[in-house]
Coordinates of C-alpha atoms in Angstrom, one line a residue:
M1 CA 0.0 0.0 0.0
K2 CA 1.4 3.4 -1.1
I3 CA 0.7 6.1 1.5
L4 CA 1.2 9.8 2.1
I5 CA 1.5 10.8 5.7
F6 CA 0.0 14.1 6.7
G7 CA 1.9 15.4 9.8
T8 CA 5.6 15.3 10.8
G9 CA 5.4 16.3 14.5
K10 CA 5.3 14.5 17.8
Y11 CA 2.2 12.5 16.9
Y12 CA 4.0 10.9 14.0
Q13 CA 7.3 10.6 15.9
N14 CA 5.6 8.7 18.7
R15 CA 4.0 6.2 16.3
K16 CA 6.4 5.9 13.3
Q17 CA 7.7 2.5 14.5
Y18 CA 4.4 1.0 13.6
I19 CA 4.4 2.3 10.0
T20 CA 7.6 1.6 8.2
S21 CA 7.3 -2.2 7.9
R22 CA 3.6 -2.1 7.0
A23 CA 3.3 0.3 4.1
D24 CA 5.3 2.0 1.3
I25 CA 5.7 5.7 2.3
I26 CA 5.8 8.0 -0.7
A27 CA 6.1 11.4 1.0
F28 CA 5.0 13.5 4.0
I29 CA 2.6 16.4 3.8
D30 CA 2.9 19.4 6.0
N31 CA 1.4 22.9 6.0
N32 CA 4.6 24.5 7.2
H33 CA 6.2 25.9 4.1
N34 CA 9.6 26.1 5.8
L35 CA 9.7 22.3 5.7
H36 CA 8.9 21.9 2.1
S37 CA 11.7 20.4 0.0
R38 CA 13.2 19.0 3.1
Y39 CA 13.3 15.3 4.1
I40 CA 12.2 13.3 7.1
D41 CA 13.2 9.7 7.6
G42 CA 14.4 9.7 4.0
F43 CA 11.2 10.9 2.4
P44 CA 10.4 14.3 1.0
I45 CA 8.0 16.8 2.8
I46 CA 5.6 18.4 0.4
S47 CA 2.8 21.0 0.4
P48 CA -0.8 19.8 0.4
N49 CA -1.1 21.6 -2.9
D50 CA 1.4 19.2 -4.5
I51 CA -0.5 16.0 -3.5
S52 CA -1.8 15.6 -7.1
K53 CA 1.8 15.0 -8.3
F54 CA 2.0 11.7 -6.5
T55 CA 0.3 8.3 -7.0
F56 CA -0.9 6.9 -3.7
D57 CA -3.5 4.6 -2.2
I58 CA -4.3 6.5 1.0
I59 CA -3.3 9.6 3.1
V60 CA -2.8 8.8 6.8
L61 CA -3.7 11.7 9.2
M62 CA -1.2 11.9 12.0
S63 CA -2.1 14.8 14.3
V64 CA -4.4 15.6 17.1
H65 CA -5.9 18.0 14.6
A66 CA -6.8 15.2 12.2
N67 CA -10.4 16.5 11.6
K68 CA -9.0 19.8 10.3
M69 CA -6.6 18.0 8.1
K70 CA -9.4 15.9 6.7
E71 CA -11.5 19.0 6.0
Q72 CA -8.5 20.6 4.2
L73 CA -7.9 17.5 2.0
L74 CA -11.6 17.3 1.1
S75 CA -11.5 20.9 0.0
L76 CA -8.5 20.0 -2.3
G77 CA -10.6 17.4 -4.0
I78 CA -9.2 14.3 -2.3
K79 CA -11.8 11.5 -2.1
K80 CA -13.1 10.7 1.4
E81 CA -12.2 7.0 1.1
K82 CA -8.6 7.9 0.5
I83 CA -8.3 9.8 3.8
W84 CA -7.6 7.5 6.8
Y85 CA -7.3 8.3 10.5
W86 CA -4.3 6.8 12.3
D87 CA -6.5 4.3 14.2
Q88 CA -8.1 3.2 11.0
F89 CA -4.6 2.5 9.4
L90 CA -3.4 0.8 12.5
A91 CA -6.5 -1.4 12.6
K92 CA -5.8 -2.7 9.1
Y93 CA -2.5 -4.3 10.2
E94 CA -3.3 -5.0 13.8
H95 CA -6.7 -6.7 13.6
G96 CA -6.8 -10.1 15.3
N97 CA -3.8 -9.3 17.5
F98 CA -5.1 -9.7 21.0
K99 CA -3.1 -9.4 24.3
L100 CA -4.8 -10.7 27.5
Y101 CA -3.9 -9.4 30.9
C102 CA -5.4 -12.0 33.2
G103 CA -6.8 -10.6 36.4
L104 CA -8.6 -13.9 37.3
D105 CA -7.2 -17.3 36.4
T106 CA -10.4 -19.2 37.0
I107 CA -13.6 -19.4 35.1
K108 CA -16.6 -19.5 37.4
K109 CA -20.2 -20.3 36.8
V110 CA -21.8 -17.0 35.9
K111 CA -25.1 -15.3 35.1
S112 CA -23.9 -13.9 31.8
R113 CA -20.8 -12.9 29.9
V114 CA -20.3 -9.2 29.6
L115 CA -17.8 -7.4 27.4
I116 CA -17.0 -3.8 28.2
I117 CA -15.3 -1.8 25.4
T118 CA -13.7 1.5 26.0
T119 CA -11.0 3.8 24.6
D120 CA -7.3 3.7 25.7
L121 CA -7.0 2.9 29.4
D122 CA -5.5 5.6 31.4
Y123 CA -5.9 7.7 34.5
N124 CA -9.1 9.5 33.4
G125 CA -12.7 9.4 34.3
G126 CA -13.9 7.3 31.4
S127 CA -11.3 4.6 32.0
L128 CA -12.1 4.5 35.8
A129 CA -15.8 4.3 35.1
A130 CA -15.2 1.2 32.9
V131 CA -13.0 -0.4 35.5
Y132 CA -15.5 0.2 38.3
A133 CA -18.3 -1.1 36.1
S134 CA -16.2 -4.3 35.6
M135 CA -15.8 -4.6 39.4
A136 CA -19.5 -4.0 40.1
L137 CA -20.6 -6.7 37.6
D138 CA -18.0 -9.2 38.9
I139 CA -19.5 -8.7 42.4
C140 CA -22.9 -9.4 40.9
G141 CA -21.7 -12.7 39.5
Y142 CA -21.0 -11.8 35.8
Q143 CA -18.0 -12.8 33.8
V144 CA -16.5 -9.6 32.6
I145 CA -13.7 -8.7 30.2
L146 CA -12.6 -5.1 29.7
A147 CA -11.4 -4.4 26.1
A148 CA -9.5 -1.4 24.8
P149 CA -7.3 -0.6 21.9
G150 CA -4.3 0.3 24.2
G151 CA -3.4 2.1 27.3
N152 CA -1.0 3.2 30.0
P153 CA 0.9 0.1 31.1
M154 CA 0.8 1.1 34.8
F155 CA -2.9 1.6 34.7
I156 CA -3.4 -1.7 32.9
T157 CA -1.3 -3.5 35.6
E158 CA -3.3 -1.8 38.4
T159 CA -6.6 -2.9 36.7
Q160 CA -5.3 -6.4 36.3
N161 CA -4.3 -6.4 40.0
R162 CA -7.9 -5.6 40.9
G163 CA -8.9 -9.0 39.4
I164 CA -10.2 -7.6 36.1
N165 CA -9.4 -9.4 32.9
V166 CA -8.2 -6.9 30.3
I167 CA -7.8 -7.6 26.6
I168 CA -6.0 -5.2 24.4
C169 CA -7.4 -5.1 20.8
P170 CA -5.5 -2.6 18.8
A171 CA -8.0 -2.6 15.9
L172 CA -10.8 -1.0 18.0
P173 CA -13.0 0.8 17.2
Y174 CA -12.7 -1.0 13.8
L175 CA -14.0 -4.5 13.7
Y176 CA -12.6 -7.2 11.4
K177 CA -13.7 -10.8 11.4
E178 CA -11.4 -11.7 14.3
E179 CA -12.9 -9.0 16.5
L180 CA -16.4 -9.9 15.5
Y181 CA -15.8 -13.6 16.3
F182 CA -14.4 -12.7 19.7
I183 CA -17.4 -10.4 20.5
Q184 CA -19.9 -13.0 19.6
Q185 CA -18.8 -15.1 22.6
F186 CA -20.5 -12.6 25.0
D187 CA -24.1 -12.2 26.0
V188 CA -24.2 -8.5 26.2
V189 CA -21.7 -5.7 25.3
L190 CA -21.3 -2.4 27.3
V191 CA -19.8 0.2 25.0
N192 CA -18.2 2.9 27.1
V193 CA -18.0 6.6 25.9
F194 CA -19.3 8.4 22.8
Q195 CA -16.0 8.0 20.9
M196 CA -16.8 4.3 20.5
I197 CA -19.9 5.1 18.3
R198 CA -18.7 2.8 15.6
C199 CA -18.5 -0.2 17.9
A200 CA -21.9 0.5 19.4
C201 CA -23.6 0.6 16.1
E202 CA -21.8 -2.3 14.4
I203 CA -22.0 -4.6 17.4
S204 CA -25.7 -3.9 17.9
K205 CA -26.3 -5.8 14.7
L206 CA -25.0 -8.9 16.4
K207 CA -25.5 -8.6 20.2
P208 CA -27.4 -6.6 22.8
V209 CA -25.6 -3.3 23.4
I210 CA -25.6 -0.8 26.2
W211 CA -23.9 2.5 25.2
W212 CA -22.8 4.6 28.1
I213 CA -22.3 8.3 27.4
H214 CA -19.9 10.4 29.5
E215 CA -18.6 13.1 27.2
F216 CA -18.5 16.9 27.2
K217 CA -19.8 18.8 24.2
S218 CA -16.6 19.4 22.1
L219 CA -16.0 15.6 21.9
F220 CA -19.4 15.1 20.2
D221 CA -18.4 17.4 17.3
D222 CA -15.0 15.7 16.8
T223 CA -16.4 12.2 16.9
I224 CA -19.4 12.8 14.7
Y225 CA -17.1 14.3 12.1
Q226 CA -14.9 11.3 12.1
F227 CA -17.7 8.7 12.1
D228 CA -20.4 10.7 10.4
E229 CA -21.9 7.5 8.8
Y230 CA -22.9 6.3 12.2
A231 CA -24.4 9.6 13.5
D232 CA -27.8 8.4 12.6
L233 CA -30.8 7.5 14.7
I234 CA -31.5 4.4 12.5
A235 CA -28.0 3.1 13.0
M236 CA -28.6 3.4 16.8
S237 CA -32.1 2.0 16.8
K238 CA -31.2 -1.3 18.6
I239 CA -28.9 0.2 21.2
N240 CA -29.9 0.9 24.8
I241 CA -28.3 4.3 25.3
L242 CA -27.8 5.8 28.7
A243 CA -25.8 8.8 30.0
V244 CA -23.8 9.2 33.2
S245 CA -25.7 12.4 34.1
N246 CA -28.4 14.7 32.9
I247 CA -25.6 17.0 31.4
S248 CA -24.4 14.2 29.2
K249 CA -27.9 13.2 28.3
N250 CA -28.7 16.8 27.3
Y251 CA -25.5 17.0 25.2
F252 CA -26.4 13.8 23.4
N253 CA -30.0 14.7 22.8
S254 CA -29.0 18.1 21.3
Y255 CA -27.6 16.0 18.5
F256 CA -30.1 13.2 18.5
P257 CA -33.3 14.7 20.0
G258 CA -35.1 12.6 22.6
R259 CA -32.9 9.5 22.1
I260 CA -31.6 9.1 25.7
K261 CA -34.3 8.8 28.3
N262 CA -32.4 7.6 31.4
T263 CA -29.2 8.1 33.2
L264 CA -26.7 5.6 34.7
P265 CA -24.6 7.2 37.4
F266 CA -21.4 5.3 38.2
G267 CA -20.3 3.8 41.5
I268 CA -16.8 3.5 43.0
P269 CA -15.3 1.1 45.5
D270 CA -15.2 2.0 49.2
M271 CA -11.6 2.7 50.2
N272 CA -12.2 5.0 53.2
K273 CA -9.8 3.7 55.7
F274 CA -8.5 7.0 57.0
T275 CA -9.2 8.6 60.3
D276 CA -9.5 12.4 60.5
T277 CA -6.5 14.1 62.0
Q278 CA -6.4 17.7 63.1
K279 CA -3.9 19.8 61.1
E280 CA -3.1 23.4 61.5
Q281 CA -3.4 24.1 57.8
T282 CA -6.4 23.3 55.6
H283 CA -5.2 21.3 52.5
F284 CA -7.0 22.1 49.2
A285 CA -6.4 19.9 46.1
I286 CA -7.5 20.0 42.5
I287 CA -7.1 16.6 40.8
G288 CA -7.0 16.0 37.1
S289 CA -4.9 16.5 34.0
V290 CA -3.8 20.1 33.6
I291 CA -6.0 21.3 30.7
P292 CA -8.1 24.4 30.2
R293 CA -11.4 22.5 30.8
K294 CA -10.3 21.5 34.3
A295 CA -9.7 25.2 35.1
Q296 CA -6.6 25.0 37.2
D297 CA -6.1 28.7 36.3
I298 CA -9.4 29.6 38.1
F299 CA -8.2 27.6 41.1
I300 CA -4.9 29.6 41.2
Q301 CA -6.7 32.9 40.7
A302 CA -9.0 32.1 43.6
I303 CA -6.0 31.4 45.8
K304 CA -4.4 34.7 44.9
L305 CA -7.6 36.5 46.0
L306 CA -7.3 35.1 49.5
T307 CA -5.9 37.2 52.3
E308 CA -2.3 36.6 53.3
Q309 CA -3.7 35.4 56.7
D310 CA -5.9 32.8 54.9
K311 CA -3.0 31.6 52.7
E312 CA -0.8 31.1 55.8
R313 CA -3.5 28.8 57.2
A314 CA -3.8 26.7 54.1
Q315 CA -1.8 24.7 51.5
F316 CA -2.8 23.9 47.9
S317 CA -2.0 21.0 45.6
I318 CA -2.4 20.6 41.8
I319 CA -2.4 16.8 41.2
G320 CA -2.4 15.4 37.6
H321 CA -0.4 15.2 34.4
I322 CA 1.1 18.5 33.4
G323 CA 2.7 18.8 30.0
N324 CA 4.7 21.5 28.2
D325 CA 1.9 23.0 26.2
D326 CA 0.9 26.7 26.5
Y327 CA -1.7 26.2 29.1
S328 CA 0.6 24.0 31.3
T329 CA 3.4 26.6 31.0
K330 CA 0.9 29.3 32.0
I331 CA 0.0 27.3 35.1
K332 CA 3.6 26.7 36.1
N333 CA 4.5 30.4 35.6
S334 CA 1.5 31.6 37.6
I335 CA 2.5 29.9 40.8
L336 CA 6.2 31.0 40.9
E337 CA 5.6 33.5 43.7
E338 CA 3.0 31.4 45.5
Q339 CA 4.8 29.4 48.1
T340 CA 1.7 27.5 49.3
I341 CA 0.8 26.0 45.8
H342 CA 2.5 22.8 44.9
I343 CA 2.4 20.9 41.5
C344 CA 2.5 17.2 42.3
G345 CA 2.3 15.8 38.7
N346 CA 0.7 12.5 37.7
L347 CA 0.1 10.0 40.5
S348 CA -0.8 6.3 40.3
R349 CA -4.1 5.2 41.8
Q350 CA -2.3 4.0 44.9
E351 CA -0.5 7.3 45.3
I352 CA -3.7 9.3 44.8
N353 CA -5.6 7.2 47.3
A354 CA -2.8 7.8 49.8
A355 CA -2.9 11.6 49.0
Y356 CA -6.5 11.8 50.1
A357 CA -5.4 11.1 53.7
E358 CA -3.7 14.6 53.7
I359 CA -6.4 16.4 51.7
D360 CA -9.2 18.3 53.5
V361 CA -11.0 19.9 50.6
V362 CA -11.3 18.6 47.0
V363 CA -11.9 21.4 44.4
C364 CA -13.5 20.9 41.0
P365 CA -13.9 24.3 39.2
S366 CA -14.2 22.6 35.8
L367 CA -15.7 24.6 32.9
E368 CA -17.3 21.4 31.6
E369 CA -17.6 18.1 33.5
P370 CA -20.6 15.8 33.0
M371 CA -19.7 13.9 36.2
S372 CA -16.6 13.7 38.4
I373 CA -15.1 10.6 39.8
V374 CA -12.7 12.8 41.7
I375 CA -15.6 14.5 43.6
T376 CA -17.2 11.1 44.2
E377 CA -14.0 9.9 45.7
G378 CA -13.8 13.0 47.8
M379 CA -17.3 12.3 49.2
M380 CA -16.4 8.7 49.7
Y381 CA -13.5 9.8 51.9
G382 CA -15.7 12.2 53.7
K383 CA -14.0 15.3 52.4
V384 CA -15.5 18.7 51.8
C385 CA -15.9 19.2 48.1
I386 CA -16.3 22.5 46.2
V387 CA -17.6 22.2 42.6
S388 CA -18.7 24.5 39.8
D389 CA -22.4 24.6 39.1
I390 CA -22.0 23.2 35.6
I391 CA -20.7 19.8 36.6
G392 CA -22.9 16.7 37.0
M393 CA -22.0 16.2 40.6
S394 CA -23.5 19.5 41.6
A395 CA -26.9 17.8 41.4
Y396 CA -25.9 15.8 44.5
I397 CA -24.6 18.7 46.5
K398 CA -26.6 20.9 48.8
D399 CA -24.6 24.1 49.2
G400 CA -23.3 24.4 52.7
E401 CA -24.6 21.0 53.8
N402 CA -22.5 18.3 52.1
G403 CA -20.2 20.5 50.1
F404 CA -20.2 23.8 48.2
I405 CA -21.3 25.0 44.8
C406 CA -19.6 27.9 43.1
K407 CA -20.3 29.8 39.9
T408 CA -18.5 28.3 36.9
G409 CA -15.5 30.4 35.9
E410 CA -15.9 32.8 38.8
C411 CA -12.6 32.9 40.8
T412 CA -14.1 35.4 43.3
D413 CA -16.9 33.1 44.2
L414 CA -14.6 30.1 44.6
S415 CA -12.2 32.2 46.7
Q416 CA -15.0 33.2 49.0
K417 CA -16.0 29.5 49.5
M418 CA -12.4 28.6 50.2
S419 CA -12.0 31.4 52.7
W420 CA -15.1 30.3 54.5
V421 CA -13.7 26.8 54.8
I422 CA -10.4 28.0 56.1
N423 CA -12.1 30.1 58.8
N424 CA -14.8 27.6 59.8
K425 CA -12.8 24.4 60.4
N426 CA -15.0 23.4 63.2
Q427 CA -17.9 22.8 60.8
L428 CA -16.0 20.7 58.3
Q429 CA -16.4 17.4 60.1
E430 CA -20.2 17.4 59.9
M431 CA -20.1 18.5 56.3
G432 CA -17.7 15.6 55.6
I433 CA -20.0 13.2 57.3
N434 CA -22.9 14.4 55.1
A435 CA -20.7 14.0 52.0
R436 CA -20.0 10.4 53.0
K437 CA -23.7 9.8 53.4
T438 CA -24.3 11.0 49.9
Y439 CA -21.7 8.5 48.6
E440 CA -23.4 5.7 50.5
K441 CA -26.8 6.6 49.2
F442 CA -25.9 6.9 45.5
F443 CA -22.4 5.8 44.5
T444 CA -21.4 2.5 46.2
L445 CA -20.4 -0.4 44.0
D446 CA -23.4 -2.3 45.3
H447 CA -25.8 0.4 44.1
F448 CA -23.9 0.6 40.8
G449 CA -24.0 -3.2 40.3
N450 CA -27.8 -3.3 41.0
R451 CA -28.4 -0.5 38.4
L452 CA -26.2 -2.3 35.9
E453 CA -27.8 -5.7 36.4
A454 CA -31.3 -4.2 35.9
I455 CA -30.1 -2.5 32.7
I456 CA -28.4 -5.6 31.4
Q457 CA -31.6 -7.7 31.8
D458 CA -33.8 -5.0 30.2
T459 CA -31.3 -4.6 27.3
I460 CA -31.2 -8.4 26.6
H461 CA -35.0 -8.6 26.8
Q462 CA -35.6 -5.6 24.4
Y463 CA -33.0 -6.9 22.0
N464 CA -34.7 -10.3 21.8
L465 CA -38.1 -8.6 21.2
L466 CA -36.6 -6.7 18.3
K467 CA -34.9 -9.8 16.9
D468 CA -38.1 -11.8 17.0

C-alpha cells in the first residue's frame, strides 16, 4: 500500500515505528512551508497543494488535529475513502492481534458474559468508570472482560491487580472478522464513551448493546465528524443508550433529540480507611490533568484573592499530568511566587488514594464536566468538596450541607468559599459526614451493580423482542 503521511510532528514521531514495515511511504505532507523540499526519515516533505503530483492509495492523518486535516484534504478534492485516520490505518494491520492481561485465572459459573469496550485505558474518568463497572458486575456474578485498543501500562497493571481481565485489541473501534468472532462469545456488550460510536452501532447488529455516554460537548463534534456515517438514529435503533448524568444526556439529545431517556450514574469502591487528623493548615487539592477544561487557572486565581492570613493557614496542591503546552506553561509560571501552591504531577491510583489522607478539601472548578469521579472519591473519603455549578456532581450537593457549589468560571466566588472553609474548620467534620452519606446513598459499587444488572436484563429482553 502506497501512503502519504499528513503530519511530521510528535504525533508521527511517537508512532512511526508501527508504520515503516507495513506500508510504502511515498512522501510526507505538512502545512509549514519552511519544511517543504526537506526530508524526514528519508522521504520528501511536500505541500498539500502538491498531492496531485503523487500516485498513492491513502493519506494517513497523523495529528491531534486530524479532523481539520481531513477537511483541508476534502477541499482540495481528495476523495473521502482515501483519507484515513491513524487508528483506521493501525486497525488494518493489527486486527486479530489480542493481548490478554489476566486478572482472574479461574472461570466461574456466571449469570452472563459481559464485554466492556472503552478507549485507551489511562488515569481518566472514562477509564475508571469502565474499571468500576467491571468490578461491580463481577461482584454481581457476571463474567467480565474489559477491552481497549491500548493504554497506560501502569494503569493496565493496576486494573489487572484488581482482578479484572483486560484484553488489548489494537483494531478497536474498527471490527474485522477476528474481533467480531471474539465479540460473539458474549451475551451483552457495554460500549463505554461516545467516541466508540462505531463499535456501538456495528455490534448492535449482532448482540445486545448498552452504550454509556460520559462526554463533554466538544468531543461530540469531533467524533461525529470522524464517524459521520454512524451519527444516525436508524444506526442506533437497537442500542440501549444511557448517559452518566443529565448533562451528558442533554448534550447527546441536542444532536439526537429525545434519544436518551435515562441516566446511569457510576459507582466507586469504598476505600475509606482513613481517620481524620487535626492539622493546622487546611489542605485544598484539585485533581486531574492540567488542561483548560479543568480550570486550574481559576483555582490559582481564587487562591491569589485570599488574604495573606488565609494563605498562611492553608496549602494547595495541583495533582495530575502536566505537559509542556501553552496552558501548562501558564499554570507553572502563575505559581512561581505562591509558596503554598505545589504541583504534584501525575500519580498512580495507589498514590492518589494515599494523597486523600492529607487532603481536607477537593476542588473541581471545571468549565465542563458531565460527572466527576474525583468528587465522588472525595465524598467517599468524607472530604469537603467545592464544585462548579455546571458539573454533573452539583446535582448531588446541597450548598453548605454536604459541600459547596460555586459559579462556573468565577474565581471570586470560589475564593469566598475557600475562605469560609479556612475560617470555619469546626464545621467541616459534619459536612464531611454528610458528604460520606451522599456517597453511601448513590455511589457505592453495590448500588452501581444493581443498576447495571437491571439495565443488562432489560437490554437483553428488548433486543430479543426486536430480533423476534
